[in-house]
Short mmCIF file of C-alpha atoms and ligand atoms in Angstrom, two decimals:
data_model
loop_
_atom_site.label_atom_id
_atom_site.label_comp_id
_atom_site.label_asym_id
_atom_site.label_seq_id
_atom_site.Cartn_x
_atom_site.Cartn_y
_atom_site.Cartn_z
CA UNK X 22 0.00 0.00 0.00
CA UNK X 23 1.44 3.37 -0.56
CA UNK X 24 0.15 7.04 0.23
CA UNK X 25 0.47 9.85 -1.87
CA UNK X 26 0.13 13.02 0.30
CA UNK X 27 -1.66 15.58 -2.97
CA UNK X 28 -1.27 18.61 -0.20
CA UNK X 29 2.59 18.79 -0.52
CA UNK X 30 3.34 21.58 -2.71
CA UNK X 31 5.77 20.84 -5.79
CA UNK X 32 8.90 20.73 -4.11
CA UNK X 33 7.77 18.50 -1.09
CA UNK X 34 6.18 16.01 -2.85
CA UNK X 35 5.99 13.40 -0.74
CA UNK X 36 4.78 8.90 -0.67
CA UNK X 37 4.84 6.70 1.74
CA UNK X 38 5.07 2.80 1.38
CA UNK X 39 3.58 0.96 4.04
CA UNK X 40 3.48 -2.93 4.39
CA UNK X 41 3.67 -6.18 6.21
CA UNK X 42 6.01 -8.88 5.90
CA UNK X 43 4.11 -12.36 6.38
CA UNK X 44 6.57 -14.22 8.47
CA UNK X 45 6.56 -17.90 8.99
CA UNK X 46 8.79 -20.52 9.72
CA UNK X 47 8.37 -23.99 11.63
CA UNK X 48 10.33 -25.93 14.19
CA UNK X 49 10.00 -29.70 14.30
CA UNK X 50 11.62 -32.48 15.58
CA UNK X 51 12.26 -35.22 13.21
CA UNK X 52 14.33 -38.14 14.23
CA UNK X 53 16.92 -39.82 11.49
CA UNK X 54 17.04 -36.85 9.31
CA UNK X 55 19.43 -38.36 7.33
CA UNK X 56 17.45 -41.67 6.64
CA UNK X 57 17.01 -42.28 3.06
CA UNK X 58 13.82 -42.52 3.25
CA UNK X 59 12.40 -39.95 5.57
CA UNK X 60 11.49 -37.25 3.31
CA UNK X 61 11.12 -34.00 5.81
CA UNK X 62 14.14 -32.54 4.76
CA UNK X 63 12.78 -32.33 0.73
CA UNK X 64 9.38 -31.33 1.40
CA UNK X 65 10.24 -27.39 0.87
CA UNK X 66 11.97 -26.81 -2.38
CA UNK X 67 12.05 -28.08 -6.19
CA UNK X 68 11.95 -32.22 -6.81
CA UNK X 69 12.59 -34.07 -9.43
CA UNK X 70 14.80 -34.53 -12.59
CA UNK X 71 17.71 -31.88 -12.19
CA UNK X 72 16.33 -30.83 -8.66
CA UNK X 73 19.63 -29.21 -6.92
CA UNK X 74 20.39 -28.13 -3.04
CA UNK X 75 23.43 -26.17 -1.85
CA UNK X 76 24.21 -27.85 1.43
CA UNK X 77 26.50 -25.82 4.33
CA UNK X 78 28.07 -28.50 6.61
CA UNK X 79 30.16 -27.78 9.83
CA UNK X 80 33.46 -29.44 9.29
CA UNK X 81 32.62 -31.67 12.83
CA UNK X 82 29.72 -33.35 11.36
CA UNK X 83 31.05 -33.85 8.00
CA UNK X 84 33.49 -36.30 9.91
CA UNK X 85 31.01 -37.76 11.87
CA UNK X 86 27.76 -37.79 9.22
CA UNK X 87 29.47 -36.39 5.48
CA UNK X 88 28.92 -40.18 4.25
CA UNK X 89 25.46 -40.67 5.21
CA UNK X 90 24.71 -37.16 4.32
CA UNK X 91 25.93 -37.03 1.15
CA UNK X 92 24.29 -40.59 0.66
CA UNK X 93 20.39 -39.55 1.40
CA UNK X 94 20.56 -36.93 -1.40
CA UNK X 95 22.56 -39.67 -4.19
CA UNK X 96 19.75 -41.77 -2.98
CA UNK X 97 16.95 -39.01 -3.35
CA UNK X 98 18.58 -37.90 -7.09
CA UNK X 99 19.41 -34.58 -5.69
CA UNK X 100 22.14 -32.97 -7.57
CA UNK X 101 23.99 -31.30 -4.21
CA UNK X 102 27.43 -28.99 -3.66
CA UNK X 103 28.74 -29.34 -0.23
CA UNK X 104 30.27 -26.43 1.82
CA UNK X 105 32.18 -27.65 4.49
CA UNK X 106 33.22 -25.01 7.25
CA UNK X 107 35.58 -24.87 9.91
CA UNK X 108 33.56 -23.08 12.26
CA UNK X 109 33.95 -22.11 15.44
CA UNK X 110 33.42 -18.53 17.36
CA UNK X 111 36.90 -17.57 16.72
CA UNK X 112 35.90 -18.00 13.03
CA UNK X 113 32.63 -16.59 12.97
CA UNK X 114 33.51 -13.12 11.10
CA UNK X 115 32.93 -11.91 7.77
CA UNK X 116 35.78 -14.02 6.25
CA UNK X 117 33.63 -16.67 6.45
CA UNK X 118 30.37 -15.59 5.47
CA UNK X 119 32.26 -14.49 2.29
CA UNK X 120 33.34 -17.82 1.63
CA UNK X 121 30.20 -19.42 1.85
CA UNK X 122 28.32 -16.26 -0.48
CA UNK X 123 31.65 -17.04 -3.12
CA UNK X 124 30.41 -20.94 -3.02
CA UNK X 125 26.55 -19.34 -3.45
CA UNK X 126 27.90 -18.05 -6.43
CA UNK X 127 29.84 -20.84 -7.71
CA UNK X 128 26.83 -22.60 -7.61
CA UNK X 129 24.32 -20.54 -8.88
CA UNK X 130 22.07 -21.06 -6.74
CA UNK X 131 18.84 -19.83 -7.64
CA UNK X 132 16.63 -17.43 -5.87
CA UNK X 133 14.58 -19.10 -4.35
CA UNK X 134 13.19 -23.21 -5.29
CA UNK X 135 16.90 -24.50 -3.97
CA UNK X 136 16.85 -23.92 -0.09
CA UNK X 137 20.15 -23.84 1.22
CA UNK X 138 20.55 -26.55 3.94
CA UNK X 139 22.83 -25.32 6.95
CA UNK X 140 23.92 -28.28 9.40
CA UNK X 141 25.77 -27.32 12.08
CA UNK X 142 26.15 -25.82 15.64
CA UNK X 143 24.73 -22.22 16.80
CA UNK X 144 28.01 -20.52 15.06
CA UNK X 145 27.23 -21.85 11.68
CA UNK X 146 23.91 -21.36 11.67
CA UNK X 147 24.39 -17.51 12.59
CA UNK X 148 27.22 -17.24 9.73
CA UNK X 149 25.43 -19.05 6.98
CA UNK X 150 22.02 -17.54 8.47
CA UNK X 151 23.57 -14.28 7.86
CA UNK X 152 25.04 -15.40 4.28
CA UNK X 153 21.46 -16.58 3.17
CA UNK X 154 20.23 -13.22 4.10
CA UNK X 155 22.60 -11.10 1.87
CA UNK X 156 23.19 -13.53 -1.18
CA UNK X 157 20.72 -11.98 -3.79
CA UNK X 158 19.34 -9.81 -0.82
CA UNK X 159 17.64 -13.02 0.50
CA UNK X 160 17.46 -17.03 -0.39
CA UNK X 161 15.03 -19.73 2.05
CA UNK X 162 17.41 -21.41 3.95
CA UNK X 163 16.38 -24.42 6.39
CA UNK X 164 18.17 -25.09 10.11
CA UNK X 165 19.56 -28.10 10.69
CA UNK X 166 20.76 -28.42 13.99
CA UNK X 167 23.23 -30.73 15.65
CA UNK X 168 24.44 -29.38 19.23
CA UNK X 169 21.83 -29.34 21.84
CA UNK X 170 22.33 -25.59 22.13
CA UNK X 171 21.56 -24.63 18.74
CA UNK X 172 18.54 -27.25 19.16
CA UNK X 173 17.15 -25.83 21.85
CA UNK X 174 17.94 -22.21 21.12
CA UNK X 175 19.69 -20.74 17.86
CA UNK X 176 17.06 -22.92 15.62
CA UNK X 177 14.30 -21.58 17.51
CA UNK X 178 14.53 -17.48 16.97
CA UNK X 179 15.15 -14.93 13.11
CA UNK X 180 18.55 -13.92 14.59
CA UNK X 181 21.91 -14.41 11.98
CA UNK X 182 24.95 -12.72 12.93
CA UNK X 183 28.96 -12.89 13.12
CA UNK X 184 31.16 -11.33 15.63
CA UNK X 185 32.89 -8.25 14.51
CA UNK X 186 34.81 -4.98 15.99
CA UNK X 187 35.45 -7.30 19.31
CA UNK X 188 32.33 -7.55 19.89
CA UNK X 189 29.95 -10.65 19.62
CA UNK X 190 26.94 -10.56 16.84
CA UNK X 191 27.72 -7.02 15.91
CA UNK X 192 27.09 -7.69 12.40
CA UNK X 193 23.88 -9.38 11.56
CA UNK X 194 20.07 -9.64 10.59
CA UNK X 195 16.78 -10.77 11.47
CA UNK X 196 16.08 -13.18 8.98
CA UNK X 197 13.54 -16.32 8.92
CA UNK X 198 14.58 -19.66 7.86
CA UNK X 199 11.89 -21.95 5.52
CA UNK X 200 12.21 -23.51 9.26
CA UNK X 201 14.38 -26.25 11.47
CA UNK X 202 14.55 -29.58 11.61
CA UNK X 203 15.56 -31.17 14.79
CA UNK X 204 17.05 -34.27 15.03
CA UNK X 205 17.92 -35.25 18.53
CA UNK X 206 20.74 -38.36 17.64
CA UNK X 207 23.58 -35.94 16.70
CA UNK X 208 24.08 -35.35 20.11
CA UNK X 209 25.74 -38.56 20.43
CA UNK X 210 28.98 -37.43 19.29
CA UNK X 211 29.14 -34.32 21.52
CA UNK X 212 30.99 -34.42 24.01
CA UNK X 213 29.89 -33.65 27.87
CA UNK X 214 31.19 -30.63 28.09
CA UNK X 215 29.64 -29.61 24.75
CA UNK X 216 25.86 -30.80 26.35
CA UNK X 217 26.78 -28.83 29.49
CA UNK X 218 27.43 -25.95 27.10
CA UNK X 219 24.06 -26.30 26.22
CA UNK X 220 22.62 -26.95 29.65
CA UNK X 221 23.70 -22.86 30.54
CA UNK X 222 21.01 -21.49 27.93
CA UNK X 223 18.81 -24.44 29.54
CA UNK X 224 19.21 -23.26 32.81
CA UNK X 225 18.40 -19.36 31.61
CA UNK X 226 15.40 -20.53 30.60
CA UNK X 227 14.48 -22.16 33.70
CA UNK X 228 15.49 -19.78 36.42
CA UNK X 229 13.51 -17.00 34.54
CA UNK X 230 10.46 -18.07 33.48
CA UNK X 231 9.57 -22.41 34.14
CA UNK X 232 10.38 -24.12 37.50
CA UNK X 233 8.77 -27.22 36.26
CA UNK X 234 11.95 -26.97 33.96
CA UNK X 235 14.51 -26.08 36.86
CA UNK X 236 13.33 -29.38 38.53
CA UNK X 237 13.60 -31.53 35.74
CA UNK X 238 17.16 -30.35 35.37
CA UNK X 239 17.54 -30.65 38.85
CA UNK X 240 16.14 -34.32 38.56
CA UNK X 241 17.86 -35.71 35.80
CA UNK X 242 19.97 -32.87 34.59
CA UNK X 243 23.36 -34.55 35.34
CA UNK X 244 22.23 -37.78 33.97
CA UNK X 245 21.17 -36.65 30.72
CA UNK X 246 24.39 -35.24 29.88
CA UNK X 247 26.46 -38.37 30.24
CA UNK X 248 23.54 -40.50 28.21
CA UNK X 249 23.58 -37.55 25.81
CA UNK X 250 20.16 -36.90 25.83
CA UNK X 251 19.35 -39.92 23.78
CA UNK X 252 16.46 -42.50 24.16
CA UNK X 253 14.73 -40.98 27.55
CA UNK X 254 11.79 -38.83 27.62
CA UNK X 255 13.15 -36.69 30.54
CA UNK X 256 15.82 -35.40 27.93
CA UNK X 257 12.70 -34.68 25.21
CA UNK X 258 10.67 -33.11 27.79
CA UNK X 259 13.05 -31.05 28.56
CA UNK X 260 14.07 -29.87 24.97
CA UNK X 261 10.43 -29.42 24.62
CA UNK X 262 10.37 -27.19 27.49
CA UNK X 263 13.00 -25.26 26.40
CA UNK X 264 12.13 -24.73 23.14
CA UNK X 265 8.24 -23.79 23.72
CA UNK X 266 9.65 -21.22 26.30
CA UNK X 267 11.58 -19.56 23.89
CA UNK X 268 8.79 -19.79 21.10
CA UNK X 269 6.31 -18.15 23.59
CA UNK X 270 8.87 -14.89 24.28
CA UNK X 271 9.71 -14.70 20.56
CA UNK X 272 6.67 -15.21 18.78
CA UNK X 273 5.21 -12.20 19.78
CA UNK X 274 8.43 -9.92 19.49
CA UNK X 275 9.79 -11.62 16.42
CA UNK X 276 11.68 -7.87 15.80
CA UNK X 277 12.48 -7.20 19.25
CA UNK X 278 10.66 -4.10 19.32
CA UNK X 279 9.79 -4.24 23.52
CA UNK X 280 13.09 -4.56 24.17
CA UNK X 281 12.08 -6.01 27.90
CA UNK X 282 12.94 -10.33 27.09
CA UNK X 283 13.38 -12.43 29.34
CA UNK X 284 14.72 -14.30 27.25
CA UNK X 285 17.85 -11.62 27.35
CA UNK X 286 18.31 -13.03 30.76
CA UNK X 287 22.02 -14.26 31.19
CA UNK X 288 22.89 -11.58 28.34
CA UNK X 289 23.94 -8.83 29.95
CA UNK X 290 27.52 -9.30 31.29
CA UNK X 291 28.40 -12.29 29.37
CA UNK X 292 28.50 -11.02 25.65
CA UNK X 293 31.75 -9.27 26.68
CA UNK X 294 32.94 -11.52 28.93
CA UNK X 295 32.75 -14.07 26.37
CA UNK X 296 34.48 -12.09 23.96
CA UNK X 297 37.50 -11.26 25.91
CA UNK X 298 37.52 -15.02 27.21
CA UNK X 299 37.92 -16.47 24.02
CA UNK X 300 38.53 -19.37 23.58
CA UNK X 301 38.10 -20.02 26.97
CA UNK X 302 34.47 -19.73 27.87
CA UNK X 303 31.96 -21.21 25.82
CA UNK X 304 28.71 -19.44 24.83
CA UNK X 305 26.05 -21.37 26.94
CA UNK X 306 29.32 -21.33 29.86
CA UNK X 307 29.22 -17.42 29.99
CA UNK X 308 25.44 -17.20 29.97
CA UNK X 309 25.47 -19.46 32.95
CA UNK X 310 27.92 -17.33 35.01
CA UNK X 311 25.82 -14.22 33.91
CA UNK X 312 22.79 -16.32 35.60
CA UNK X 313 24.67 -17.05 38.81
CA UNK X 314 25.50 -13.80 38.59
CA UNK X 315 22.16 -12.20 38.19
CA UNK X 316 20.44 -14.39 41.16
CA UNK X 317 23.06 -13.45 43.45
CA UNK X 318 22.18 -9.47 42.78
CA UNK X 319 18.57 -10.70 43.36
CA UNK X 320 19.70 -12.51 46.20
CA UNK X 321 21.53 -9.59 47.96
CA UNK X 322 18.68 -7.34 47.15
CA UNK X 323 16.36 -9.54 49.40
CA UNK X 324 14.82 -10.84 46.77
CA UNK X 325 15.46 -14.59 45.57
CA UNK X 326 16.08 -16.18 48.99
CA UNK X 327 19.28 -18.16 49.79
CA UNK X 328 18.11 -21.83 49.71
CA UNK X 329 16.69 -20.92 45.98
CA UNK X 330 20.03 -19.23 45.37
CA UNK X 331 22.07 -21.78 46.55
CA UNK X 332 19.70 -24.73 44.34
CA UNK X 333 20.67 -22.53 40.91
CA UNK X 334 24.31 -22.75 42.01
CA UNK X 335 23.88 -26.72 42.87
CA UNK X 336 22.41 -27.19 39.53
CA UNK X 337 24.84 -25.14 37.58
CA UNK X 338 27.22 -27.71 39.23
CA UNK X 339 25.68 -31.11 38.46
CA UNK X 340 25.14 -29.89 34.75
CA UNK X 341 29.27 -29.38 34.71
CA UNK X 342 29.02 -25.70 34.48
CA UNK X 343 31.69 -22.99 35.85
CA UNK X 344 30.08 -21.13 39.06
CA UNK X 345 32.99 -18.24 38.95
CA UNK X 346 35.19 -16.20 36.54
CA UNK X 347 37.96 -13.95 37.60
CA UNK X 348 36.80 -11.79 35.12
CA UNK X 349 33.58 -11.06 37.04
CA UNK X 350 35.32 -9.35 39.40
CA UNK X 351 37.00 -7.08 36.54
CA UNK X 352 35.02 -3.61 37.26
CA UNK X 353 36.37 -2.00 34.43
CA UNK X 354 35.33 -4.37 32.03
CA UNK X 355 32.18 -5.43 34.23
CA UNK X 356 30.96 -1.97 33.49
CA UNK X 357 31.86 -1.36 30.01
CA UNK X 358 29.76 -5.03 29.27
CA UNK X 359 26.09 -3.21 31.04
CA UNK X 360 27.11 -0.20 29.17
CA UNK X 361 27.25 -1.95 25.66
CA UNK X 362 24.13 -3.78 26.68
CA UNK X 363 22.66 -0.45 27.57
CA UNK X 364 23.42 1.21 24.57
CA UNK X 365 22.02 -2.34 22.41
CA UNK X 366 18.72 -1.73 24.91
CA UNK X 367 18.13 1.86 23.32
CA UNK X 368 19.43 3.18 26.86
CA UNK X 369 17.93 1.57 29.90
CA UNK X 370 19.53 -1.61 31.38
CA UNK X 371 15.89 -3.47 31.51
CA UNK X 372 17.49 -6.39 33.00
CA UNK X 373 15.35 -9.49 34.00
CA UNK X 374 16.05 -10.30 37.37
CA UNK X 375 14.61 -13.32 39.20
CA UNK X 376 12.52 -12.79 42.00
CA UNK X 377 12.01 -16.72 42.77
CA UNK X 378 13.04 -19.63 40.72
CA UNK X 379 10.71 -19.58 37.63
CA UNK X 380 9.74 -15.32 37.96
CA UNK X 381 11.15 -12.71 37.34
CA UNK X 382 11.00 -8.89 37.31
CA UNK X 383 12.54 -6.03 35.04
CA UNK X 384 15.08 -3.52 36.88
CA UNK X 385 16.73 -0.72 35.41
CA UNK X 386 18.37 0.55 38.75
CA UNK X 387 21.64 -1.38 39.19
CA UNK X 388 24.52 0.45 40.23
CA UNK X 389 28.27 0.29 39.55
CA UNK X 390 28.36 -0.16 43.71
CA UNK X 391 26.05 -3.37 43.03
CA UNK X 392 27.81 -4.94 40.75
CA UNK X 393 30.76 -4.77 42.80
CA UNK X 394 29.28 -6.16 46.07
CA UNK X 395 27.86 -9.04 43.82
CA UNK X 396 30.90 -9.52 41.97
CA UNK X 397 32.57 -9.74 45.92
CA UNK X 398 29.93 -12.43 46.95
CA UNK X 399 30.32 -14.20 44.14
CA UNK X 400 34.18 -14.45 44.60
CA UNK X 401 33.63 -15.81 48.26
CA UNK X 402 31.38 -18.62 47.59
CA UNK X 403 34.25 -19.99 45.28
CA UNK X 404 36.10 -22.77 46.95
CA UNK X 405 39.89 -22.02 46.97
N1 NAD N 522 20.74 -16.93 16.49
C1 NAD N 522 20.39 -17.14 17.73
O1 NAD N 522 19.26 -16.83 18.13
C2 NAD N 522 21.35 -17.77 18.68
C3 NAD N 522 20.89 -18.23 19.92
C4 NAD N 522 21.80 -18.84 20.77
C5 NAD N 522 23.12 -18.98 20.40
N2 NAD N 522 23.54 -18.53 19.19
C6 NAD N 522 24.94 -18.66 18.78
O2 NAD N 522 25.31 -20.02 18.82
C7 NAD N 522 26.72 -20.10 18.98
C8 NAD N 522 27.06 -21.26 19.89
O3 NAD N 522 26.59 -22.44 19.28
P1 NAD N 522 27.12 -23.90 19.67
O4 NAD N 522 27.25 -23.98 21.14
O5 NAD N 522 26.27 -24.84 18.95
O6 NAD N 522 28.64 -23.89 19.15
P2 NAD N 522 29.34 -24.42 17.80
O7 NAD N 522 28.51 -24.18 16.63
O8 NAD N 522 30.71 -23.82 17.82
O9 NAD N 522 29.48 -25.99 18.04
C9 NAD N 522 30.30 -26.47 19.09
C10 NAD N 522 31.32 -27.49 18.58
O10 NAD N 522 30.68 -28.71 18.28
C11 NAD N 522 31.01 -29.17 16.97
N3 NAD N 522 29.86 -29.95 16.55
C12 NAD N 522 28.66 -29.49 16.12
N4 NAD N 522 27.78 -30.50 16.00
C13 NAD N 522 28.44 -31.63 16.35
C14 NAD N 522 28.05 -32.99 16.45
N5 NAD N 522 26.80 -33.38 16.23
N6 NAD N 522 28.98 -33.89 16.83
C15 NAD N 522 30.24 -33.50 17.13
N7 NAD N 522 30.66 -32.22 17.08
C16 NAD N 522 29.76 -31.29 16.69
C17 NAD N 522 31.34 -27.92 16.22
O11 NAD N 522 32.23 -28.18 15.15
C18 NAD N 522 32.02 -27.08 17.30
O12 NAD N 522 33.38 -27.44 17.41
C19 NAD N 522 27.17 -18.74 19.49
O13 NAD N 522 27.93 -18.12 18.50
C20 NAD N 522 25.88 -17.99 19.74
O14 NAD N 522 25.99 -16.61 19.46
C21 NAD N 522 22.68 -17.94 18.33
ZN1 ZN N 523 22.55 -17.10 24.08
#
């Protein structure tokens, strides 16, 4: 629809385009993706003679599942190119998402009718999310999944991104995929501390907004992670948990226009934190010391009461997480991370602080004095 506004005299002629963007995109588990003869994967996109896919594979799982992938599309007649990427978040910059837009091109990939296919972990899915986006200002591109944090998270949300000018996801788009398909038996080659990496975005979503969650991982957390979430329905439930969590705060801010989320809970010291900690902390690892972090601020205000305090920290241990980082006790930097995500929350710190396990409150009051008694009280819990 457009307006043209007659009043304007010749010189301020003026017409405004107005419109909405349908957007819709699907989650959905489907076990054996890779099966020959399970067909979910093909269902979006042209079949038959000559049919074609461009196919972005993290280098991990090409050594673990290249053979059987490439396999299911010789066995489907699907004429395929296969992008394999080293990827990891030291790697997830623009060098990158330039080599997979130079393989777009070698390729030819059409507009749309050819999907790209990303499988992969949360950092490939960002780069070749973001890659889909600009190539031809915009090709369908489907999620494939295959760490339990980009299962239970990165698939879920329209985010794409790299990391650029030291800082994480600086660069990036809001961009929805045809959709994801989840298949819960990669996890098997993950190791534990790759699951517990996962368990920290788990755990966000627990302490802020699902108790029934925080109990399951309370219950069988631990266990989980050494069967690797395979064959019990504990380990489902708990995806499911997860992932309908997330789909309930992002379905209705798809754009992030109300910039209060809970779902930003556990971002708010950690994006920096990360960054500087490189390679040391992993994503899901620095979102679960921002966590601990956050409930011991509610904790000293008199809100979250010790025992509940001290359960998030006993969980946080089971699921193999870190409960302390010298750097949280780095002011400088401490500061400079709220200010970034001050200035990325259009100026107030709207941080989601739990009240109790499972509720939480937004608080735009915390002071530099705050942060440092919390940063102290999280130092002496530490065991020497
Ligand atoms: N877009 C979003 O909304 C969103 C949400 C959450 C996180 N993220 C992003 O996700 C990233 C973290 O994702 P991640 O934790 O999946 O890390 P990752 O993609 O680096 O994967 C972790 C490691 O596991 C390997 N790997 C992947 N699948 C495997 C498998 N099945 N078997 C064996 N090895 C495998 C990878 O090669 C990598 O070495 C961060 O960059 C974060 O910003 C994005
Ligand atoms: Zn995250």
């Amino acid at each position: 629809m457009f307006h043209h506004d007659k009043s304007k005299g010749l010189h301020k002629k003026k017409w405004t385009v107005q419109t909405k963007v349908p957007v819709s995109f699907f989650v959905q588990f489907s076990e054996n993706l890779f099966d020959p003869k399970n067909s979910d994967l093909l269902e979006v996109g042209a079949r038959g003679p000559g049919a074609r896919r461009f196919l972005v594979v993290d280098e991990n799982v090409h050594k673990h599942y290249g053979e059987k992938i490439e396999k299911y599309f010789k066995k489907n007649k699907i004429v395929f190119a296969l992008c394999k990427i080293h990827s990891h978040e030291t790697r997830k910059d623009v060098d990158t998402a330039f080599f997979i837009l130079k393989a777009m091109e070698d390729f030819k990939l059409q507009r749309t009718g050819e999907p790209v296919i990303v499988v992969g972990g949360g950092v490939l899915l960002d780069i070749a999310g973001l890659a889909a986006t600009l190539y031809r200002r915009g090709v369908p591109y489907i999620r494939v999944p295959t760490t339990l944090l980009a299962l239970v998270d990165a698939s879920v949300g329209v985010k794409t991104g790299i990391n650029h000018f030291s800082r994480r996801n600086r660069i990036g788009s809001y961009y929805a995929p045809v959709g994801a398909y989840l298949d819960r038996t990669f996890l098997v080659t993950l190791s534990e501390k790759e699951l517990s990496n996962a368990s920290g975005e788990i755990l966000k979503m627990a302490v802020i907004k699902d108790k029934k969650l925080f109990e399951l991982l309370e219950k069988h957390g631990s266990r989980l992670i050494k069967e690797k979430f395979q064959k019990s329905s504990e380990g489902l439930e708990i995806m499911h948990r997860s992932i309908h969590g997330m789909v309930e705060e992002l379905a209705p801010n798809l754009w992030e226009t109300e910039m209060k989320r809970l779902v930003n809970f556990g971002h708010t010291w950690s994006p920096l934190i990360e960054m500087v900690a490189l390679p040391e902390l992993s994503h899901g690892e620095a979102v679960a010391l921002d966590v601990l972090f956050s409930c011991v601020l509610s904790n000293q205000r008199g809100l979250m009461n010790d025992k509940e305090t001290e359960r998030v920290f006993r969980v946080a241990k089971d699921l193999g997480l870190p409960t302390f980082h010298p750097l949280l006790t780095d002011m400088a930097l401490m500061e400079e991370a709220l200010a970034d995500t001050v200035r990325h929350r259009n100026g107030s710190q709207k941080l989601p602080i739990p009240l109790s396990i499972g509720y939480a409150e937004f608080y735009n009051d915390v002071t530099p004095e705050e942060v440092k008694k919390t940063s102290a009280a999280m130092k002496k819990r530490t065991p020497k």
